[in-house]
Amino acid sequence: MAKKETKHTPLTKLKFQDPIFGISFHPEQPRFVVGSSTGTVTAYKYSVDPQSATCGAPEVVWTTKRHKGSCRALIYSEDGSSVYSVGSDGVIKRADSQSGKVRAKNTESLPSTPSCIVRSEAYVAVGCEDGSIVAFDKTSLAEKHRAEGAHDGECVNALLELTHQNKHSFASLGSTTACVVDVRKGVKSTSDDQEDEILCGTMAAKDMGVCGMSQGQITTWTLGFNDQQNRVKLSEESIDAVIGAEDDYEVYAGGGEGIVWLANVKSGKKLDQFVHSRNDEVSFLDLDYQYRLVTASMNSLKLWPTADDEQKQAEVAAAKGAEEEQKATPSGPPRKKHKKVKNKAHNPGVAHFGDL
């Protein structure tokens, strides 16, 4: 069970006026991008103080109307120099991450509305609502390969790169099945029907995939993605987002309850939890360049501290408390009491200097 007494406070949070359909955090810098339902893509920067582990509000670096309709998904390149985005207009674009200027685009290759995007060693791949997967050149965005027919033509909810097999392979998750796809040759295998919709997925280690299910479980899979090997019940509501944690076989998973759990998929144990919201579901998860957890619903985003951040915060609070206590305590040597001198000729009602 999760540690019930553990409470975490986000380092910073951000509210959005328009619903967001995608987030991506820079792999090397304190920056992130957000794609919205209006087709706008906005880049932000933030700063976490290395001494106190405090963070101010994120600042806008640039914002632009990138797509007609909505921005369905977006992701940084491996080095963070580019941002790839896909929209309901059927267009994929590559933009400079510092300026937001478009460097390449493809307006013709997506056969239906895009639903997800992933980068691999060789491609940027996009999953679509008709079960198609299109692989693009990472620089020019020219179409390289296309695979069709995954999930009997149902929507691709998530794509996972399987570069341990070869640079052309992906796991496609959608409807109630998982497929292994070679984008040059098409669908190679399809799992047994899980009788439960697979909503999201991640690689928990090189030899294990993890899927989030509509009935509140995460399921583990071997590399062939033929059938689930184990399941961990996390919630009474759906698991809509899952991402690998810093350690192998540990994942963050969240969904309809607005809570994100850290779970070990080998032991099946909940290790920790983060409450994003009691009112909104968790739709997106990411990690920043220092492995801080990021949680987001369609209208808010939160950046959470690492254990090291929380240790720094505790040390700063303890030092501040000690300083305030010291200020409240009188300083210097105690004042010397003067001994009263009795006057033998003391007259009642008359004060003598010795009595003062």
CSV table of C-alpha atoms in Angstrom, one decimal:
chain,number,residue,atom,x,y,z
A,1,MET,CA,0.0,0.0,0.0
A,2,ALA,CA,1.1,3.6,-0.5
A,3,LYS,CA,2.4,5.6,2.4
A,4,LYS,CA,-0.8,7.2,3.6
A,5,GLU,CA,1.0,9.9,5.6
A,6,THR,CA,3.2,11.0,2.7
A,7,LYS,CA,2.2,14.4,1.4
A,8,HIS,CA,3.9,16.3,-1.4
A,9,THR,CA,3.5,19.9,-2.3
A,10,PRO,CA,4.1,20.9,-5.9
A,11,LEU,CA,7.0,23.2,-6.7
A,12,THR,CA,4.9,25.2,-9.1
A,13,LYS,CA,1.6,25.0,-10.9
A,14,LEU,CA,0.0,26.5,-14.0
A,15,LYS,CA,-3.6,27.0,-15.0
A,16,PHE,CA,-4.7,27.1,-18.7
A,17,GLN,CA,-7.6,29.0,-20.2
A,18,ASP,CA,-8.0,26.6,-23.1
A,19,PRO,CA,-8.0,22.8,-22.7
A,20,ILE,CA,-4.6,21.3,-23.4
A,21,PHE,CA,-4.1,18.2,-25.5
A,22,GLY,CA,-0.4,17.6,-25.1
A,23,ILE,CA,2.7,18.5,-23.0
A,24,SER,CA,6.4,17.8,-23.4
A,25,PHE,CA,9.3,18.7,-21.1
A,26,HIS,CA,12.8,19.6,-22.5
A,27,PRO,CA,15.3,16.8,-22.0
A,28,GLU,CA,18.2,19.1,-20.9
A,29,GLN,CA,16.7,22.4,-19.8
A,30,PRO,CA,14.0,23.8,-17.5
A,31,ARG,CA,11.6,24.4,-20.4
A,32,PHE,CA,8.4,22.8,-21.6
A,33,VAL,CA,5.8,23.1,-24.4
A,34,VAL,CA,2.0,22.8,-24.3
A,35,GLY,CA,-0.4,22.2,-27.2
A,36,SER,CA,-4.0,23.3,-26.8
A,37,SER,CA,-7.4,22.6,-28.2
A,38,THR,CA,-7.2,25.9,-30.2
A,39,GLY,CA,-4.1,24.8,-32.1
A,40,THR,CA,-1.8,27.1,-30.1
A,41,VAL,CA,1.6,25.9,-29.0
A,42,THR,CA,3.2,27.7,-26.1
A,43,ALA,CA,6.7,27.4,-24.8
A,44,TYR,CA,7.5,28.1,-21.1
A,45,LYS,CA,10.6,28.3,-18.9
A,46,TYR,CA,10.9,27.9,-15.2
A,47,SER,CA,13.7,28.1,-12.6
A,48,VAL,CA,14.2,25.9,-9.5
A,49,ASP,CA,16.6,27.5,-6.9
A,50,PRO,CA,19.4,25.0,-6.3
A,51,GLN,CA,19.8,26.1,-2.7
A,52,SER,CA,16.2,26.3,-1.5
A,53,ALA,CA,14.5,24.1,-4.1
A,54,THR,CA,11.8,26.7,-4.6
A,55,CYS,CA,10.3,27.6,-8.0
A,56,GLY,CA,8.4,30.6,-9.2
A,57,ALA,CA,5.6,30.7,-11.8
A,58,PRO,CA,6.6,29.5,-15.3
A,59,GLU,CA,7.1,32.3,-17.8
A,60,VAL,CA,6.1,32.3,-21.5
A,61,VAL,CA,9.0,32.2,-23.9
A,62,TRP,CA,6.9,32.1,-27.1
A,63,THR,CA,3.4,31.3,-28.2
A,64,THR,CA,2.0,30.7,-31.7
A,65,LYS,CA,-1.1,29.5,-33.6
A,66,ARG,CA,0.6,26.3,-34.9
A,67,HIS,CA,-2.4,24.3,-36.2
A,68,LYS,CA,-5.8,24.8,-37.6
A,69,GLY,CA,-8.2,23.1,-35.2
A,70,SER,CA,-6.4,21.5,-32.2
A,71,CYS,CA,-2.8,20.5,-31.5
A,72,ARG,CA,-3.3,16.8,-30.9
A,73,ALA,CA,0.2,15.9,-29.6
A,74,LEU,CA,3.8,17.2,-29.4
A,75,ILE,CA,7.2,16.1,-28.3
A,76,TYR,CA,10.8,17.5,-28.2
A,77,SER,CA,13.6,16.0,-30.2
A,78,GLU,CA,16.3,14.0,-28.4
A,79,ASP,CA,18.5,17.0,-27.8
A,80,GLY,CA,15.6,19.5,-27.2
A,81,SER,CA,16.6,21.6,-30.2
A,82,SER,CA,13.3,21.0,-32.0
A,83,VAL,CA,9.6,20.5,-31.2
A,84,TYR,CA,7.4,18.2,-33.3
A,85,SER,CA,3.7,18.8,-33.2
A,86,VAL,CA,0.7,17.2,-35.0
A,87,GLY,CA,-2.7,18.8,-35.4
A,88,SER,CA,-6.3,17.8,-36.2
A,89,ASP,CA,-5.6,19.6,-39.6
A,90,GLY,CA,-3.5,16.5,-40.5
A,91,VAL,CA,-0.2,18.5,-40.5
A,92,ILE,CA,3.0,17.6,-38.7
A,93,LYS,CA,5.5,20.4,-38.1
A,94,ARG,CA,9.1,20.7,-36.8
A,95,ALA,CA,9.9,24.0,-35.1
A,96,ASP,CA,13.0,25.5,-33.5
A,97,SER,CA,12.4,25.1,-29.7
A,98,GLN,CA,14.1,28.4,-28.8
A,99,SER,CA,12.2,30.7,-31.3
A,100,GLY,CA,9.2,28.6,-32.2
A,101,LYS,CA,9.9,29.2,-35.9
A,102,VAL,CA,8.8,26.3,-38.2
A,103,ARG,CA,11.7,24.5,-39.9
A,104,ALA,CA,9.8,21.8,-41.7
A,105,LYS,CA,6.3,20.4,-42.3
A,106,ASN,CA,4.3,17.7,-44.0
A,107,THR,CA,0.7,18.4,-45.0
A,108,GLU,CA,-0.1,15.3,-47.0
A,109,SER,CA,0.9,12.1,-45.2
A,110,LEU,CA,-1.5,11.6,-42.3
A,111,PRO,CA,-4.5,9.4,-43.5
A,112,SER,CA,-6.7,10.4,-40.6
A,113,THR,CA,-6.7,12.5,-37.4
A,114,PRO,CA,-3.5,12.0,-35.4
A,115,SER,CA,-3.8,10.7,-31.9
A,116,CYS,CA,-0.2,10.4,-30.5
A,117,ILE,CA,3.4,11.0,-31.4
A,118,VAL,CA,6.7,9.3,-30.4
A,119,ARG,CA,10.3,9.7,-31.5
A,120,SER,CA,12.8,6.9,-31.9
A,121,GLU,CA,16.3,6.4,-33.0
A,122,ALA,CA,15.3,6.6,-36.7
A,123,TYR,CA,11.9,8.3,-36.9
A,124,VAL,CA,9.2,10.5,-35.6
A,125,ALA,CA,6.2,8.3,-35.7
A,126,VAL,CA,2.5,9.3,-35.5
A,127,GLY,CA,-0.4,7.1,-34.6
A,128,CYS,CA,-3.8,7.9,-36.1
A,129,GLU,CA,-7.5,7.3,-35.3
A,130,ASP,CA,-7.8,4.8,-38.1
A,131,GLY,CA,-5.1,2.4,-36.8
A,132,SER,CA,-2.4,3.8,-39.1
A,133,ILE,CA,1.2,4.5,-38.0
A,134,VAL,CA,3.2,6.8,-40.2
A,135,ALA,CA,7.0,7.2,-39.8
A,136,PHE,CA,8.7,10.5,-40.8
A,137,ASP,CA,12.2,11.6,-41.4
A,138,LYS,CA,13.2,13.5,-38.2
A,139,THR,CA,14.7,16.5,-40.2
A,140,SER,CA,12.7,16.9,-43.4
A,141,LEU,CA,9.5,15.3,-42.1
A,142,ALA,CA,9.3,13.4,-45.4
A,143,GLU,CA,7.2,10.2,-45.0
A,144,LYS,CA,9.5,7.2,-44.8
A,145,HIS,CA,7.1,4.3,-44.0
A,146,ARG,CA,3.5,3.6,-43.2
A,147,ALA,CA,1.8,0.6,-41.5
A,148,GLU,CA,-2.0,0.2,-41.5
A,149,GLY,CA,-4.6,-2.0,-39.9
A,150,ALA,CA,-3.6,-2.0,-36.3
A,151,HIS,CA,-6.4,-2.7,-33.8
A,152,ASP,CA,-8.8,-3.5,-36.6
A,153,GLY,CA,-8.8,0.1,-37.7
A,154,GLU,CA,-9.5,1.5,-34.2
A,155,CYS,CA,-7.6,4.4,-32.7
A,156,VAL,CA,-3.9,4.2,-31.8
A,157,ASN,CA,-3.9,5.4,-28.2
A,158,ALA,CA,-0.1,5.1,-27.7
A,159,LEU,CA,3.1,4.2,-29.4
A,160,LEU,CA,6.2,2.8,-27.7
A,161,GLU,CA,9.6,2.5,-29.5
A,162,LEU,CA,11.1,-1.0,-29.5
A,163,THR,CA,14.6,-0.1,-30.6
A,164,HIS,CA,15.9,-3.1,-28.6
A,165,GLN,CA,14.4,-5.2,-31.4
A,166,ASN,CA,15.3,-2.9,-34.3
A,167,LYS,CA,15.0,0.8,-35.1
A,168,HIS,CA,11.9,0.2,-37.2
A,169,SER,CA,9.7,-1.5,-34.5
A,170,PHE,CA,7.0,0.0,-32.3
A,171,ALA,CA,4.4,-1.3,-30.0
A,172,SER,CA,1.0,0.1,-30.8
A,173,LEU,CA,-1.6,0.2,-28.1
A,174,GLY,CA,-5.3,0.7,-28.8
A,175,SER,CA,-8.8,-0.6,-28.3
A,176,THR,CA,-8.3,-3.9,-26.4
A,177,THR,CA,-5.1,-5.1,-28.1
A,178,ALA,CA,-1.4,-4.4,-28.3
A,179,CYS,CA,0.4,-4.8,-31.7
A,180,VAL,CA,4.0,-5.1,-32.6
A,181,VAL,CA,4.6,-3.1,-35.8
A,182,ASP,CA,7.5,-2.9,-38.2
A,183,VAL,CA,6.8,0.3,-40.0
A,184,ARG,CA,8.4,-1.1,-43.2
A,185,LYS,CA,6.4,-4.3,-43.2
A,186,GLY,CA,3.2,-3.6,-41.2
A,187,VAL,CA,1.6,-5.3,-38.2
A,188,LYS,CA,3.8,-8.3,-37.2
A,189,SER,CA,1.7,-9.6,-34.3
A,190,THR,CA,-1.5,-8.7,-32.3
A,191,SER,CA,-2.1,-9.7,-28.7
A,192,ASP,CA,-5.0,-11.6,-27.3
A,193,ASP,CA,-8.1,-9.5,-26.7
A,194,GLN,CA,-7.7,-8.0,-23.2
A,195,GLU,CA,-11.5,-7.3,-22.8
A,196,ASP,CA,-10.4,-4.0,-21.3
A,197,GLU,CA,-9.4,-0.9,-23.3
A,198,ILE,CA,-5.7,-0.1,-23.3
A,199,LEU,CA,-5.4,3.7,-22.9
A,200,CYS,CA,-1.7,4.3,-22.5
A,201,GLY,CA,1.7,2.7,-22.1
A,202,THR,CA,5.4,3.0,-21.4
A,203,MET,CA,8.5,1.0,-21.1
A,204,ALA,CA,9.4,0.2,-17.5
A,205,ALA,CA,12.7,-1.4,-18.5
A,206,LYS,CA,14.3,-2.7,-21.6
A,207,ASP,CA,12.5,-6.0,-21.1
A,208,MET,CA,9.1,-4.9,-19.9
A,209,GLY,CA,6.2,-2.8,-21.2
A,210,VAL,CA,3.4,-1.4,-18.9
A,211,CYS,CA,-0.1,-0.5,-20.1
A,212,GLY,CA,-2.7,1.6,-18.4
A,213,MET,CA,-6.2,0.1,-18.5
A,214,SER,CA,-9.7,1.6,-18.5
A,215,GLN,CA,-10.7,-0.5,-15.4
A,216,GLY,CA,-8.0,1.1,-13.2
A,217,GLN,CA,-5.2,-1.4,-13.5
A,218,ILE,CA,-1.7,-1.3,-14.9
A,219,THR,CA,-0.6,-4.5,-16.8
A,220,THR,CA,2.9,-5.7,-17.5
A,221,TRP,CA,4.0,-7.2,-20.8
A,222,THR,CA,7.0,-9.0,-22.2
A,223,LEU,CA,8.7,-7.7,-25.4
A,224,GLY,CA,6.5,-9.7,-27.7
A,225,PHE,CA,3.3,-8.0,-26.4
A,226,ASN,CA,1.4,-11.2,-26.9
A,227,ASP,CA,-0.5,-11.1,-23.6
A,228,GLN,CA,-0.2,-9.4,-20.2
A,229,GLN,CA,1.9,-11.1,-17.6
A,230,ASN,CA,0.7,-9.4,-14.4
A,231,ARG,CA,-1.6,-6.7,-13.3
A,232,VAL,CA,-1.7,-4.2,-10.4
A,233,LYS,CA,-4.9,-2.6,-9.3
A,234,LEU,CA,-4.4,1.1,-8.6
A,235,SER,CA,-7.8,2.7,-8.9
A,236,GLU,CA,-11.5,2.3,-9.3
A,237,GLU,CA,-11.3,4.6,-12.3
A,238,SER,CA,-9.3,4.5,-15.5
A,239,ILE,CA,-5.6,4.8,-15.8
A,240,ASP,CA,-5.1,7.4,-18.5
A,241,ALA,CA,-1.4,8.2,-18.3
A,242,VAL,CA,1.7,6.1,-17.4
A,243,ILE,CA,5.4,6.9,-17.6
A,244,GLY,CA,8.6,5.1,-16.5
A,245,ALA,CA,10.2,6.5,-13.3
A,246,GLU,CA,13.9,7.0,-12.8
A,247,ASP,CA,14.4,3.4,-11.5
A,248,ASP,CA,13.7,0.3,-13.7
A,249,TYR,CA,10.4,-1.5,-13.0
A,250,GLU,CA,8.9,1.6,-11.3
A,251,VAL,CA,6.3,3.7,-13.0
A,252,TYR,CA,4.1,6.7,-12.4
A,253,ALA,CA,0.4,6.1,-13.3
A,254,GLY,CA,-2.6,8.4,-13.0
A,255,GLY,CA,-6.1,8.8,-14.3
A,256,GLY,CA,-9.7,9.4,-13.4
A,257,GLU,CA,-9.3,9.9,-9.7
A,258,GLY,CA,-6.8,12.8,-10.1
A,259,ILE,CA,-4.1,10.8,-8.2
A,260,VAL,CA,-0.8,9.6,-9.5
A,261,TRP,CA,0.8,6.5,-7.9
A,262,LEU,CA,4.4,5.5,-8.0
A,263,ALA,CA,4.3,1.7,-8.3
A,264,ASN,CA,6.8,-1.1,-8.5
A,265,VAL,CA,5.5,-3.4,-11.3
A,266,LYS,CA,7.6,-6.3,-10.2
A,267,SER,CA,6.5,-6.4,-6.6
A,268,GLY,CA,3.0,-5.0,-7.4
A,269,LYS,CA,3.3,-2.5,-4.6
A,270,LYS,CA,2.3,1.2,-4.4
A,271,LEU,CA,5.3,3.1,-3.2
A,272,ASP,CA,4.0,6.7,-3.1
A,273,GLN,CA,1.2,9.0,-4.4
A,274,PHE,CA,0.7,12.5,-5.6
A,275,VAL,CA,-2.7,14.3,-5.6
A,276,HIS,CA,-3.0,16.4,-8.7
A,277,SER,CA,-6.6,17.2,-8.2
A,278,ARG,CA,-9.7,15.9,-6.4
A,279,ASN,CA,-11.9,17.3,-9.3
A,280,ASP,CA,-9.9,16.7,-12.5
A,281,GLU,CA,-8.5,13.5,-14.0
A,282,VAL,CA,-4.8,13.2,-14.8
A,283,SER,CA,-4.4,13.2,-18.5
A,284,PHE,CA,-0.7,13.6,-19.0
A,285,LEU,CA,2.5,12.6,-17.2
A,286,ASP,CA,6.1,13.6,-17.9
A,287,LEU,CA,9.5,14.0,-16.3
A,288,ASP,CA,11.6,17.1,-16.4
A,289,TYR,CA,15.4,17.2,-17.1
A,290,GLN,CA,16.1,16.4,-13.5
A,291,TYR,CA,13.5,13.6,-13.2
A,292,ARG,CA,10.9,15.7,-11.4
A,293,LEU,CA,7.4,14.4,-11.9
A,294,VAL,CA,5.0,16.4,-14.0
A,295,THR,CA,1.3,15.9,-13.8
A,296,ALA,CA,-1.4,17.6,-15.9
A,297,SER,CA,-5.1,17.6,-16.5
A,298,MET,CA,-6.7,19.3,-19.5
A,299,ASN,CA,-6.7,22.6,-17.6
A,300,SER,CA,-3.8,22.6,-15.1
A,301,LEU,CA,-0.1,21.4,-14.8
A,302,LYS,CA,2.0,20.8,-11.7
A,303,LEU,CA,5.7,20.2,-11.2
A,304,TRP,CA,6.6,18.1,-8.2
A,305,PRO,CA,9.8,18.0,-6.1
A,306,THR,CA,12.2,15.1,-6.0
A,307,ALA,CA,13.3,13.6,-2.7
A,308,ASP,CA,16.5,15.7,-2.9
A,309,ASP,CA,14.3,18.9,-3.4
A,310,GLU,CA,12.2,18.0,-0.3
A,311,GLN,CA,15.4,17.4,1.7
A,312,LYS,CA,16.7,20.9,0.8
A,313,GLN,CA,13.3,22.5,1.6
A,314,ALA,CA,13.3,20.8,5.0
A,315,GLU,CA,16.9,22.0,5.7
A,316,VAL,CA,16.0,25.6,4.7
A,317,ALA,CA,12.9,25.5,6.9
A,318,ALA,CA,14.9,24.1,9.9
A,319,ALA,CA,17.5,26.8,9.5
A,320,LYS,CA,14.9,29.5,9.3
A,321,GLY,CA,13.1,28.2,12.4
A,322,ALA,CA,16.4,28.2,14.3
A,323,GLU,CA,17.1,31.7,13.2
A,324,GLU,CA,13.7,33.0,14.3
A,325,GLU,CA,14.0,31.2,17.6
A,326,GLN,CA,17.4,32.9,18.2
A,327,LYS,CA,15.9,36.3,17.4
A,328,ALA,CA,13.1,35.7,19.9
A,329,THR,CA,15.6,34.9,22.7
A,330,PRO,CA,17.2,37.9,24.6
A,331,SER,CA,20.9,38.2,23.7
A,332,GLY,CA,23.8,39.3,25.9
A,333,PRO,CA,24.7,38.6,29.6
A,334,PRO,CA,21.9,38.8,32.1
A,335,ARG,CA,21.4,42.2,33.8
A,336,LYS,CA,23.0,42.4,37.3
A,337,LYS,CA,20.5,43.0,40.1
A,338,HIS,CA,21.3,45.8,42.4
A,339,LYS,CA,21.1,45.0,46.1
A,340,LYS,CA,18.8,47.2,48.1
A,341,VAL,CA,20.5,49.3,50.9
A,342,LYS,CA,18.4,49.5,54.0
A,343,ASN,CA,18.3,53.0,55.6
A,344,LYS,CA,18.1,52.8,59.3
A,345,ALA,CA,16.5,56.2,59.4
A,346,HIS,CA,13.8,55.2,57.0
A,347,ASN,CA,10.7,57.4,57.2
A,348,PRO,CA,7.5,55.9,55.9
A,349,GLY,CA,6.3,57.5,52.7
A,350,VAL,CA,9.7,58.9,51.8
A,351,ALA,CA,11.7,57.2,49.0
A,352,HIS,CA,15.4,57.0,49.3
A,353,PHE,CA,17.8,56.4,46.4
A,354,GLY,CA,18.6,53.0,47.9
A,355,ASP,CA,15.0,52.0,47.6
A,356,LEU,CA,14.8,52.7,43.9
